[in-house]
Amino acid sequence: MMMQSFQPPRRVLMGPGPSDVGPRVLQAMARPTIGHLDPEFQALMEEIKSALQRLFNAPDHACVPLPAPGTAGMEAAIMNLLEPGDRAVIAVNGAFGGRMADMADRAGATVVTVEHDWGQPVDPARVEAALAEAPTKVLAFVHAETSTGVRSDAATLCGIARKHRALSIVDCVTSLGGIPVDAAAWDADVVYSGTQKCLSAPPGLSPIALSTRAQAAIAGRKEKVRNWLFDFNLLMGYWGGEGGRTYHHTAPINALYGLHEALVVLFEEGQQAAVVRHARAHEALVAGLEATGLRMLVDEAHRLPQLNTVLVPDGIDEAAVRAHVLKTWDLEVGAGLGPLKGKVWRIGLMGASATPWHVRLCLTALCEALAAQGFDADAKAALAAADRRLAA
Amino acid sequence: MMMQSFQPPRRVLMGPGPSDVGPRVLQAMARPTIGHLDPEFQALMEEIKSALQRLFNAPDHACVPLPAPGTAGMEAAIMNLLEPGDRAVIAVNGAFGGRMADMADRAGATVVTVEHDWGQPVDPARVEAALAEAPTKVLAFVHAETSTGVRSDAATLCGIARKHRALSIVDCVTSLGGIPVDAAAWDADVVYSGTQKCLSAPPGLSPIALSTRAQAAIAGRKEKVRNWLFDFNLLMGYWGGEGGRTYHHTAPINALYGLHEALVVLFEEGQQAAVVRHARAHEALVAGLEATGLRMLVDEAHRLPQLNTVLVPDGIDEAAVRAHVLKTWDLEVGAGLGPLKGKVWRIGLMGASATPWHVRLCLTALCEALAAQGFDADAKAALAAADRRLAA
C-alpha cells in the first residue's frame, strides 16, 4: 500500500460543526512547534487564559483550554464536580443533555433527569421542582442544544441553581461566540465550549471556566476524580501559573496556536459585532427558507441563530438533499440526530460560516436539491427575501 | 488589552518531546478543515487506521488515534480494561509507571506496583512473582521510560502476562518510531503512543491498538467505563467503519491531517531505516558526550537511542546549562523529573530531531554552556568523536 499525502476537497461547512476555518487560523496551525515548557509557550498559555476569561466574561473564573474536543469540557465538568453520594439534576432537551446524564452516572452520582421534548427549551419551573426535592450538588444543562437548535435561559437556570445551593454546569459548546455567554452575569459555576463552532478554529480543544465555588468543591472532594487527564487538581498545576508549572500532559501546541489566532480574529471584530453578524445571517436564512415554503422546527423565541433546524417536507428524501448539495455545491449541511433523524436538516451559521455569502449559497443549493425531488422551491424568491433582510 | 498574533521563536527541539516537526507535516496541519462525517474524511480515517496497524505491526488489532495527547492512550487502556474487583500489576521504573498506577486506582482496581530504581529496566522475574501471587486482570508497563531513558523488554513481559492469563498494556509513547514496536510478535493486548515523539507530528493525538482479547474484555465489563470520551464501546461505533458511523465526538480534523502526513513521511523513509537513523544519531551523541567527560545515567544495554539521560557533573548548575543553550542556540533540552530532578539532562533524538546536524549542534552548545561554568568541555574532541561514529 502506497500512502499519499491527503488533500482535502473544497467544502463549505454549514453543518453543526466544524465551521469554516479562516486562512489566518489555518496559517497559525502551521507555525513551528515549540516545547510546551518553553518560556515563550508559557507566555502564550497565560495570554490564552486571559483571553478565555474575556471570552466567557469570567474575570474571576479559572479558565483553561482542555486538550481534547468539546466533549472533554462536559466530561471534565461532570467528573470533577460529582462523586458517589452526590445528587445531580440534569435537564435533557436533546442529545447533549442525555450525554451529561450518562457521564454523571459514570461519576457515581445519583442522577435525576428532567426530560423535555426535543425542540423545546429547558423549563425552569420543572428544573426548580427537581432541585427542591432533595439537596443537590449540581444542576447541569445545555445553553445551546446542537441537536435541536434550541436556546435555553442560562441566567434563570443558574439563578435557580444558586437559590438551591447547587453548582451550575452550562454547556456552551455551540453558543460561545454566536450568542452572548456571560459567566459573571449568570453567576455560573462551570461553563465550557469547543473550538470548532462559533470560534471557527479546528476541532480539538475545549475551553472551560470554573468559579471559585467550583474550585473549592473540587479541592474538597472525598474521592479522587475518576479521570486523570481532566482532573483539575492536577491540571491547574500545569496551567496554574504560580511559581512554575508541574508537568501533567503535553499541550497540543499547534492547536493552541490556532485557538489563539481565532481569538485574536474574534476580538478584532468584537464579540458584540460577531453576535450581531450571527443574528443577521440567521434572520436572512430563515426569511429565505420560509419564502420557499420551508418551516423551522423551533419556535422563533427559542431559536439559535447559529444552528437552524429546518423541517424536511413530506415526501422529501432528506439524505438525498444533503448528498445533492455536497456533490454539486461542496456544501455540508447536517442531518438530524436521535428522534429528529430524517426529520430535519441542521444548518450551521457559525463563526466564519455566518456570512451573507453562506446564506445565499445555502439557499441556492437547497432550492436546487429540493426542485430535483419535485418540491416547488423558488430560489429567486428565497434569495430576494434573504437579501431584503440583509439590507434592512 | 490588544492581543497580537503569536509568532513562535526558532527552536531546535531536543527535549523529551515534542520533537522538531518537519515542513510537510506543518503544511498538512494548515489544510482546510472539512467535516468529520464527510465521506472523504471517513476515507482518511480508514487510511489512518490501516497505517496505525502497520506502524504498530498489529494487523489483527483495532487501531485508532485518540483525540488527545499521549496520556489519553494510557488513560483509555487502564480505564477500559480495569473495573472494581480487578487486580492490576504495574511495573514502576519511572514517572509514567507511577502515573499508570494512579489511573488504575481511579478505575477502582486493586493495584500492585512492582517498584524499581529510576534508571533500571523492568525486572521480568519480579513482575512474574507479582503475577503468580493472585489472579490478575492486567499487567501494565512502560516500554520506553521517557523520564529515565530506559528500555524494558516488552516481548518477555508480554509473554509473562500471557502465561499468567493477564492482559498486557504497553506504553510505547516514546518508543514508537524510534525503536522496534511489534504488537504481533509481542502478542501484546494494548499498545499506545503519542504523536509528538518519534513520529514528529505536533502533540495532541494518541494512537492506540487493542487486541481481540482486549476488545472482548471491554465488551464483557460489568460496569460502565469510568471515562466517556475514551470508552471503547462508544469510540468503536465512531471509528469502527462497519455500516456507517455513530456520532461520538468531533475528531480533531487538522491534527489528523498532520498525523497522516507524518506517517506518509515515515513510510517513505521506511520504519527500519528510521530505527537505524535513531541508533546512529544516539551512538554519535554518546561518543561525543563521553569524549568531553560526560557520563550517561543508563547502562548501555538498556539505553533508549531517542531519549538520552546525561548525568550532570558535580558542581554544575544544570538549569543554567539549559538556559544557556536555549538563549544562545535556541536549543531545548529537557530537565530531570522526580528523583532525577537536577541530576540529569534529558536529550531527545526523536523523529526529525534524530540527525547528525542535531547531534553536532547539541554537542557544540552543551560544551559551550559547560565551559561557561568552568567545566573543561572540549567541543572539538566531542565533535570529532561524534563524526567518527557517524562515518563508521
PDB file of N, CA and C in Angstrom, chain B residues 274-361:
ATOM      1  N   ALA B 274      14.306   4.262   9.755  1.00  0.00           N
ATOM      2  CA  ALA B 274      14.182   5.273  10.813  1.00  0.00           C
ATOM      3  C   ALA B 274      14.801   4.764  12.116  1.00  0.00           C
ATOM      4  N   VAL B 275      14.614   3.491  12.398  1.00  0.00           N
ATOM      5  CA  VAL B 275      15.216   2.912  13.606  1.00  0.00           C
ATOM      6  C   VAL B 275      16.745   2.989  13.528  1.00  0.00           C
ATOM      7  N   VAL B 276      17.268   2.684  12.372  1.00  0.00           N
ATOM      8  CA  VAL B 276      18.730   2.746  12.193  1.00  0.00           C
ATOM      9  C   VAL B 276      19.216   4.197  12.355  1.00  0.00           C
ATOM     10  N   ARG B 277      18.486   5.127  11.793  1.00  0.00           N
ATOM     11  CA  ARG B 277      18.863   6.544  11.909  1.00  0.00           C
ATOM     12  C   ARG B 277      18.898   6.974  13.377  1.00  0.00           C
ATOM     13  N   HIS B 278      17.888   6.575  14.147  1.00  0.00           N
ATOM     14  CA  HIS B 278      17.885   6.919  15.580  1.00  0.00           C
ATOM     15  C   HIS B 278      19.104   6.312  16.285  1.00  0.00           C
ATOM     16  N   ALA B 279      19.406   5.051  15.963  1.00  0.00           N
ATOM     17  CA  ALA B 279      20.526   4.374  16.628  1.00  0.00           C
ATOM     18  C   ALA B 279      21.850   5.063  16.303  1.00  0.00           C
ATOM     19  N   ARG B 280      22.011   5.450  15.051  1.00  0.00           N
ATOM     20  CA  ARG B 280      23.279   6.081  14.657  1.00  0.00           C
ATOM     21  C   ARG B 280      23.435   7.460  15.307  1.00  0.00           C
ATOM     22  N   ALA B 281      22.380   8.210  15.340  1.00  0.00           N
ATOM     23  CA  ALA B 281      22.458   9.536  15.983  1.00  0.00           C
ATOM     24  C   ALA B 281      22.803   9.371  17.463  1.00  0.00           C
ATOM     25  N   HIS B 282      22.166   8.402  18.092  1.00  0.00           N
ATOM     26  CA  HIS B 282      22.417   8.145  19.517  1.00  0.00           C
ATOM     27  C   HIS B 282      23.872   7.771  19.764  1.00  0.00           C
ATOM     28  N   GLU B 283      24.393   6.859  18.962  1.00  0.00           N
ATOM     29  CA  GLU B 283      25.786   6.428  19.164  1.00  0.00           C
ATOM     30  C   GLU B 283      26.751   7.598  18.990  1.00  0.00           C
ATOM     31  N   ALA B 284      26.445   8.452  18.031  1.00  0.00           N
ATOM     32  CA  ALA B 284      27.323   9.606  17.809  1.00  0.00           C
ATOM     33  C   ALA B 284      27.228  10.580  18.978  1.00  0.00           C
ATOM     34  N   LEU B 285      26.026  10.796  19.460  1.00  0.00           N
ATOM     35  CA  LEU B 285      25.853  11.716  20.594  1.00  0.00           C
ATOM     36  C   LEU B 285      26.600  11.199  21.818  1.00  0.00           C
ATOM     37  N   VAL B 286      26.442   9.917  22.117  1.00  0.00           N
ATOM     38  CA  VAL B 286      27.099   9.355  23.304  1.00  0.00           C
ATOM     39  C   VAL B 286      28.618   9.414  23.151  1.00  0.00           C
ATOM     40  N   ALA B 287      29.096   9.111  21.953  1.00  0.00           N
ATOM     41  CA  ALA B 287      30.546   9.195  21.730  1.00  0.00           C
ATOM     42  C   ALA B 287      31.042  10.613  21.998  1.00  0.00           C
ATOM     43  N   GLY B 288      30.302  11.582  21.517  1.00  0.00           N
ATOM     44  CA  GLY B 288      30.691  12.971  21.716  1.00  0.00           C
ATOM     45  C   GLY B 288      30.639  13.382  23.188  1.00  0.00           C
ATOM     46  N   LEU B 289      29.553  12.984  23.859  1.00  0.00           N
ATOM     47  CA  LEU B 289      29.404  13.338  25.271  1.00  0.00           C
ATOM     48  C   LEU B 289      30.530  12.720  26.095  1.00  0.00           C
ATOM     49  N   GLU B 290      30.825  11.447  25.819  1.00  0.00           N
ATOM     50  CA  GLU B 290      31.855  10.769  26.607  1.00  0.00           C
ATOM     51  C   GLU B 290      33.243  11.336  26.304  1.00  0.00           C
ATOM     52  N   ALA B 291      33.419  11.785  25.064  1.00  0.00           N
ATOM     53  CA  ALA B 291      34.717  12.360  24.712  1.00  0.00           C
ATOM     54  C   ALA B 291      34.985  13.643  25.487  1.00  0.00           C
ATOM     55  N   THR B 292      33.916  14.307  25.917  1.00  0.00           N
ATOM     56  CA  THR B 292      34.132  15.539  26.675  1.00  0.00           C
ATOM     57  C   THR B 292      33.960  15.324  28.176  1.00  0.00           C
ATOM     58  N   GLY B 293      33.912  14.055  28.577  1.00  0.00           N
ATOM     59  CA  GLY B 293      33.954  13.764  30.003  1.00  0.00           C
ATOM     60  C   GLY B 293      32.605  13.612  30.666  1.00  0.00           C
ATOM     61  N   LEU B 294      31.537  13.603  29.887  1.00  0.00           N
ATOM     62  CA  LEU B 294      30.213  13.402  30.470  1.00  0.00           C
ATOM     63  C   LEU B 294      29.873  11.919  30.527  1.00  0.00           C
ATOM     64  N   ARG B 295      28.911  11.555  31.378  1.00  0.00           N
ATOM     65  CA  ARG B 295      28.550  10.146  31.570  1.00  0.00           C
ATOM     66  C   ARG B 295      27.044   9.985  31.481  1.00  0.00           C
ATOM     67  N   MET B 296      26.606   8.829  31.014  1.00  0.00           N
ATOM     68  CA  MET B 296      25.185   8.523  30.866  1.00  0.00           C
ATOM     69  C   MET B 296      24.652   7.897  32.153  1.00  0.00           C
ATOM     70  N   LEU B 297      23.363   8.137  32.428  1.00  0.00           N
ATOM     71  CA  LEU B 297      22.721   7.537  33.602  1.00  0.00           C
ATOM     72  C   LEU B 297      22.530   6.031  33.421  1.00  0.00           C
ATOM     73  N   VAL B 298      22.150   5.617  32.223  1.00  0.00           N
ATOM     74  CA  VAL B 298      21.648   4.258  31.999  1.00  0.00           C
ATOM     75  C   VAL B 298      22.752   3.367  31.427  1.00  0.00           C
ATOM     76  N   ASP B 299      22.790   2.108  31.894  1.00  0.00           N
ATOM     77  CA  ASP B 299      23.722   1.139  31.328  1.00  0.00           C
ATOM     78  C   ASP B 299      23.484   1.002  29.826  1.00  0.00           C
ATOM     79  N   GLU B 300      24.568   0.782  29.113  1.00  0.00           N
ATOM     80  CA  GLU B 300      24.493   0.743  27.649  1.00  0.00           C
ATOM     81  C   GLU B 300      23.437  -0.249  27.152  1.00  0.00           C
ATOM     82  N   ALA B 301      23.293  -1.356  27.836  1.00  0.00           N
ATOM     83  CA  ALA B 301      22.379  -2.409  27.372  1.00  0.00           C
ATOM     84  C   ALA B 301      20.922  -1.984  27.358  1.00  0.00           C
ATOM     85  N   HIS B 302      20.583  -0.988  28.157  1.00  0.00           N
ATOM     86  CA  HIS B 302      19.166  -0.618  28.302  1.00  0.00           C
ATOM     87  C   HIS B 302      18.866   0.795  27.824  1.00  0.00           C
ATOM     88  N   ARG B 303      19.830   1.422  27.157  1.00  0.00           N
ATOM     89  CA  ARG B 303      19.625   2.812  26.749  1.00  0.00           C
ATOM     90  C   ARG B 303      18.651   2.935  25.588  1.00  0.00           C
ATOM     91  N   LEU B 304      17.807   3.943  25.672  1.00  0.00           N
ATOM     92  CA  LEU B 304      16.980   4.335  24.539  1.00  0.00           C
ATOM     93  C   LEU B 304      17.782   5.268  23.635  1.00  0.00           C
ATOM     94  N   PRO B 305      17.833   4.993  22.341  1.00  0.00           N
ATOM     95  CA  PRO B 305      18.529   5.950  21.465  1.00  0.00           C
ATOM     96  C   PRO B 305      17.839   7.311  21.414  1.00  0.00           C
ATOM     97  N   GLN B 306      16.537   7.333  21.571  1.00  0.00           N
ATOM     98  CA  GLN B 306      15.785   8.576  21.355  1.00  0.00           C
ATOM     99  C   GLN B 306      15.678   9.439  22.603  1.00  0.00           C
ATOM    100  N   LEU B 307      16.083   8.905  23.759  1.00  0.00           N
ATOM    101  CA  LEU B 307      15.987   9.702  24.988  1.00  0.00           C
ATOM    102  C   LEU B 307      17.226   9.420  25.826  1.00  0.00           C
ATOM    103  N   ASN B 308      18.132  10.388  25.834  1.00  0.00           N
ATOM    104  CA  ASN B 308      19.452  10.212  26.423  1.00  0.00           C
ATOM    105  C   ASN B 308      19.543  10.976  27.733  1.00  0.00           C
ATOM    106  N   THR B 309      19.693  10.238  28.837  1.00  0.00           N
ATOM    107  CA  THR B 309      19.821  10.892  30.142  1.00  0.00           C
ATOM    108  C   THR B 309      21.301  11.011  30.477  1.00  0.00           C
ATOM    109  N   VAL B 310      21.747  12.256  30.595  1.00  0.00           N
ATOM    110  CA  VAL B 310      23.153  12.582  30.800  1.00  0.00           C
ATOM    111  C   VAL B 310      23.324  13.091  32.224  1.00  0.00           C
ATOM    112  N   LEU B 311      24.259  12.500  32.962  1.00  0.00           N
ATOM    113  CA  LEU B 311      24.474  12.907  34.351  1.00  0.00           C
ATOM    114  C   LEU B 311      25.080  14.311  34.407  1.00  0.00           C
ATOM    115  N   VAL B 312      24.537  15.138  35.271  1.00  0.00           N
ATOM    116  CA  VAL B 312      25.075  16.486  35.484  1.00  0.00           C
ATOM    117  C   VAL B 312      26.334  16.352  36.336  1.00  0.00           C
ATOM    118  N   PRO B 313      27.492  16.858  35.848  1.00  0.00           N
ATOM    119  CA  PRO B 313      28.728  16.730  36.646  1.00  0.00           C
ATOM    120  C   PRO B 313      28.613  17.512  37.960  1.00  0.00           C
ATOM    121  N   ASP B 314      29.361  17.070  38.938  1.00  0.00           N
ATOM    122  CA  ASP B 314      29.387  17.762  40.238  1.00  0.00           C
ATOM    123  C   ASP B 314      29.722  19.238  40.049  1.00  0.00           C
ATOM    124  N   GLY B 315      29.003  20.054  40.753  1.00  0.00           N
ATOM    125  CA  GLY B 315      29.325  21.484  40.754  1.00  0.00           C
ATOM    126  C   GLY B 315      28.709  22.259  39.608  1.00  0.00           C
ATOM    127  N   ILE B 316      28.017  21.564  38.707  1.00  0.00           N
ATOM    128  CA  ILE B 316      27.406  22.254  37.561  1.00  0.00           C
ATOM    129  C   ILE B 316      25.947  22.579  37.884  1.00  0.00           C
ATOM    130  N   ASP B 317      25.540  23.791  37.554  1.00  0.00           N
ATOM    131  CA  ASP B 317      24.144  24.227  37.704  1.00  0.00           C
ATOM    132  C   ASP B 317      23.391  23.776  36.459  1.00  0.00           C
ATOM    133  N   GLU B 318      22.609  22.714  36.601  1.00  0.00           N
ATOM    134  CA  GLU B 318      22.026  22.113  35.391  1.00  0.00           C
ATOM    135  C   GLU B 318      21.018  23.056  34.725  1.00  0.00           C
ATOM    136  N   ALA B 319      20.261  23.798  35.509  1.00  0.00           N
ATOM    137  CA  ALA B 319      19.272  24.714  34.929  1.00  0.00           C
ATOM    138  C   ALA B 319      19.955  25.828  34.141  1.00  0.00           C
ATOM    139  N   ALA B 320      21.107  26.273  34.632  1.00  0.00           N
ATOM    140  CA  ALA B 320      21.838  27.332  33.929  1.00  0.00           C
ATOM    141  C   ALA B 320      22.335  26.833  32.574  1.00  0.00           C
ATOM    142  N   VAL B 321      22.709  25.563  32.521  1.00  0.00           N
ATOM    143  CA  VAL B 321      23.145  24.992  31.237  1.00  0.00           C
ATOM    144  C   VAL B 321      21.979  25.002  30.242  1.00  0.00           C
ATOM    145  N   ARG B 322      20.783  24.564  30.702  1.00  0.00           N
ATOM    146  CA  ARG B 322      19.631  24.572  29.801  1.00  0.00           C
ATOM    147  C   ARG B 322      19.280  25.996  29.378  1.00  0.00           C
ATOM    148  N   ALA B 323      19.374  26.915  30.317  1.00  0.00           N
ATOM    149  CA  ALA B 323      19.061  28.314  29.978  1.00  0.00           C
ATOM    150  C   ALA B 323      20.068  28.856  28.954  1.00  0.00           C
ATOM    151  N   HIS B 324      21.348  28.467  29.117  1.00  0.00           N
ATOM    152  CA  HIS B 324      22.384  28.933  28.188  1.00  0.00           C
ATOM    153  C   HIS B 324      22.119  28.433  26.769  1.00  0.00           C
ATOM    154  N   VAL B 325      21.869  27.135  26.631  1.00  0.00           N
ATOM    155  CA  VAL B 325      21.711  26.604  25.262  1.00  0.00           C
ATOM    156  C   VAL B 325      20.413  27.109  24.634  1.00  0.00           C
ATOM    157  N   LEU B 326      19.408  27.384  25.472  1.00  0.00           N
ATOM    158  CA  LEU B 326      18.166  27.946  24.917  1.00  0.00           C
ATOM    159  C   LEU B 326      18.425  29.371  24.432  1.00  0.00           C
ATOM    160  N   LYS B 327      19.153  30.123  25.235  1.00  0.00           N
ATOM    161  CA  LYS B 327      19.349  31.534  24.900  1.00  0.00           C
ATOM    162  C   LYS B 327      20.282  31.709  23.695  1.00  0.00           C
ATOM    163  N   THR B 328      21.366  30.947  23.694  1.00  0.00           N
ATOM    164  CA  THR B 328      22.372  31.224  22.666  1.00  0.00           C
ATOM    165  C   THR B 328      22.234  30.347  21.430  1.00  0.00           C
ATOM    166  N   TRP B 329      21.568  29.228  21.554  1.00  0.00           N
ATOM    167  CA  TRP B 329      21.431  28.302  20.414  1.00  0.00           C
ATOM    168  C   TRP B 329      19.982  27.963  20.085  1.00  0.00           C
ATOM    169  N   ASP B 330      19.025  28.594  20.744  1.00  0.00           N
ATOM    170  CA  ASP B 330      17.602  28.253  20.543  1.00  0.00           C
ATOM    171  C   ASP B 330      17.371  26.754  20.695  1.00  0.00           C
ATOM    172  N   LEU B 331      18.150  26.144  21.555  1.00  0.00           N
ATOM    173  CA  LEU B 331      18.130  24.685  21.698  1.00  0.00           C
ATOM    174  C   LEU B 331      17.418  24.303  22.992  1.00  0.00           C
ATOM    175  N   GLU B 332      16.390  23.474  22.859  1.00  0.00           N
ATOM    176  CA  GLU B 332      15.697  22.962  24.042  1.00  0.00           C
ATOM    177  C   GLU B 332      16.204  21.563  24.374  1.00  0.00           C
ATOM    178  N   VAL B 333      16.730  21.401  25.597  1.00  0.00           N
ATOM    179  CA  VAL B 333      16.968  20.055  26.131  1.00  0.00           C
ATOM    180  C   VAL B 333      16.160  19.952  27.425  1.00  0.00           C
ATOM    181  N   GLY B 334      15.899  18.707  27.854  1.00  0.00           N
ATOM    182  CA  GLY B 334      14.977  18.511  28.964  1.00  0.00           C
ATOM    183  C   GLY B 334      15.672  18.414  30.317  1.00  0.00           C
ATOM    184  N   ALA B 335      14.899  18.706  31.356  1.00  0.00           N
ATOM    185  CA  ALA B 335      15.366  18.565  32.738  1.00  0.00           C
ATOM    186  C   ALA B 335      15.000  17.183  33.258  1.00  0.00           C
ATOM    187  N   GLY B 336      15.584  16.824  34.396  1.00  0.00           N
ATOM    188  CA  GLY B 336      15.195  15.582  35.066  1.00  0.00           C
ATOM    189  C   GLY B 336      13.861  15.739  35.772  1.00  0.00           C
ATOM    190  N   LEU B 337      13.159  14.620  35.941  1.00  0.00           N
ATOM    191  CA  LEU B 337      11.869  14.604  36.650  1.00  0.00           C
ATOM    192  C   LEU B 337      12.034  13.848  37.964  1.00  0.00           C
ATOM    193  N   GLY B 338      11.193  14.156  38.942  1.00  0.00           N
ATOM    194  CA  GLY B 338      11.139  13.378  40.186  1.00  0.00           C
ATOM    195  C   GLY B 338      12.495  13.270  40.847  1.00  0.00           C
ATOM    196  N   PRO B 339      12.930  12.050  41.190  1.00  0.00           N
ATOM    197  CA  PRO B 339      14.222  11.898  41.887  1.00  0.00           C
ATOM    198  C   PRO B 339      15.423  12.275  41.019  1.00  0.00           C
ATOM    199  N   LEU B 340      15.211  12.424  39.706  1.00  0.00           N
ATOM    200  CA  LEU B 340      16.321  12.804  38.826  1.00  0.00           C
ATOM    201  C   LEU B 340      16.376  14.309  38.579  1.00  0.00           C
ATOM    202  N   LYS B 341      15.496  15.036  39.226  1.00  0.00           N
ATOM    203  CA  LYS B 341      15.485  16.495  39.055  1.00  0.00           C
ATOM    204  C   LYS B 341      16.824  17.086  39.497  1.00  0.00           C
ATOM    205  N   GLY B 342      17.416  17.864  38.622  1.00  0.00           N
ATOM    206  CA  GLY B 342      18.699  18.493  38.938  1.00  0.00           C
ATOM    207  C   GLY B 342      19.888  17.579  38.735  1.00  0.00           C
ATOM    208  N   LYS B 343      19.635  16.292  38.479  1.00  0.00           N
ATOM    209  CA  LYS B 343      20.732  15.318  38.364  1.00  0.00           C
ATOM    210  C   LYS B 343      21.055  14.904  36.947  1.00  0.00           C
ATOM    211  N   VAL B 344      20.100  15.082  36.036  1.00  0.00           N
ATOM    212  CA  VAL B 344      20.332  14.695  34.633  1.00  0.00           C
ATOM    213  C   VAL B 344      19.776  15.766  33.700  1.00  0.00           C
ATOM    214  N   TRP B 345      20.318  15.722  32.467  1.00  0.00           N
ATOM    215  CA  TRP B 345      19.622  16.337  31.340  1.00  0.00           C
ATOM    216  C   TRP B 345      18.989  15.218  30.532  1.00  0.00           C
ATOM    217  N   ARG B 346      17.872  15.513  29.928  1.00  0.00           N
ATOM    218  CA  ARG B 346      17.274  14.547  29.004  1.00  0.00           C
ATOM    219  C   ARG B 346      17.375  15.112  27.586  1.00  0.00           C
ATOM    220  N   ILE B 347      18.159  14.423  26.764  1.00  0.00           N
ATOM    221  CA  ILE B 347      18.391  14.892  25.393  1.00  0.00           C
ATOM    222  C   ILE B 347      17.645  13.967  24.440  1.00  0.00           C
ATOM    223  N   GLY B 348      16.676  14.545  23.759  1.00  0.00           N
ATOM    224  CA  GLY B 348      15.882  13.769  22.820  1.00  0.00           C
ATOM    225  C   GLY B 348      16.507  13.758  21.428  1.00  0.00           C
ATOM    226  N   LEU B 349      16.504  12.570  20.834  1.00  0.00           N
ATOM    227  CA  LEU B 349      16.852  12.409  19.417  1.00  0.00           C
ATOM    228  C   LEU B 349      15.668  11.674  18.809  1.00  0.00           C
ATOM    229  N   MET B 350      14.600  12.409  18.614  1.00  0.00           N
ATOM    230  CA  MET B 350      13.332  11.800  18.236  1.00  0.00           C
ATOM    231  C   MET B 350      12.907  12.274  16.858  1.00  0.00           C
ATOM    232  N   GLY B 351      12.530  11.340  16.015  1.00  0.00           N
ATOM    233  CA  GLY B 351      11.954  11.679  14.720  1.00  0.00           C
ATOM    234  C   GLY B 351      12.853  12.605  13.929  1.00  0.00           C
ATOM    235  N   ALA B 352      12.297  13.744  13.533  1.00  0.00           N
ATOM    236  CA  ALA B 352      13.058  14.689  12.711  1.00  0.00           C
ATOM    237  C   ALA B 352      14.226  15.309  13.467  1.00  0.00           C
ATOM    238  N   SER B 353      14.273  15.121  14.782  1.00  0.00           N
ATOM    239  CA  SER B 353      15.410  15.625  15.560  1.00  0.00           C
ATOM    240  C   SER B 353      16.550  14.613  15.668  1.00  0.00           C
ATOM    241  N   ALA B 354      16.419  13.451  15.053  1.00  0.00           N
ATOM    242  CA  ALA B 354      17.484  12.423  15.117  1.00  0.00           C
ATOM    243  C   ALA B 354      18.340  12.503  13.864  1.00  0.00           C
ATOM    244  N   THR B 355      19.154  13.546  13.798  1.00  0.00           N
ATOM    245  CA  THR B 355      20.021  13.732  12.626  1.00  0.00           C
ATOM    246  C   THR B 355      21.425  14.113  13.102  1.00  0.00           C
ATOM    247  N   PRO B 356      22.425  13.907  12.237  1.00  0.00           N
ATOM    248  CA  PRO B 356      23.785  14.339  12.586  1.00  0.00           C
ATOM    249  C   PRO B 356      23.840  15.841  12.899  1.00  0.00           C
ATOM    250  N   TRP B 357      23.092  16.641  12.182  1.00  0.00           N
ATOM    251  CA  TRP B 357      23.065  18.089  12.441  1.00  0.00           C
ATOM    252  C   TRP B 357      22.671  18.367  13.888  1.00  0.00           C
ATOM    253  N   HIS B 358      21.634  17.679  14.345  1.00  0.00           N
ATOM    254  CA  HIS B 358      21.187  17.889  15.724  1.00  0.00           C
ATOM    255  C   HIS B 358      22.246  17.451  16.728  1.00  0.00           C
ATOM    256  N   VAL B 359      22.879  16.310  16.449  1.00  0.00           N
ATOM    257  CA  VAL B 359      23.923  15.816  17.349  1.00  0.00           C
ATOM    258  C   VAL B 359      25.050  16.837  17.457  1.00  0.00           C
ATOM    259  N   ARG B 360      25.488  17.364  16.327  1.00  0.00           N
ATOM    260  CA  ARG B 360      26.623  18.290  16.320  1.00  0.00           C
ATOM    261  C   ARG B 360      26.252  19.615  16.992  1.00  0.00           C
ATOM    262  N   LEU B 361      25.042  20.103  16.700  1.00  0.00           N
ATOM    263  CA  LEU B 361      24.605  21.348  17.340  1.00  0.00           C
ATOM    264  C   LEU B 361      24.530  21.183  18.853  1.00  0.00           C
TER     265      LEU B 361
END
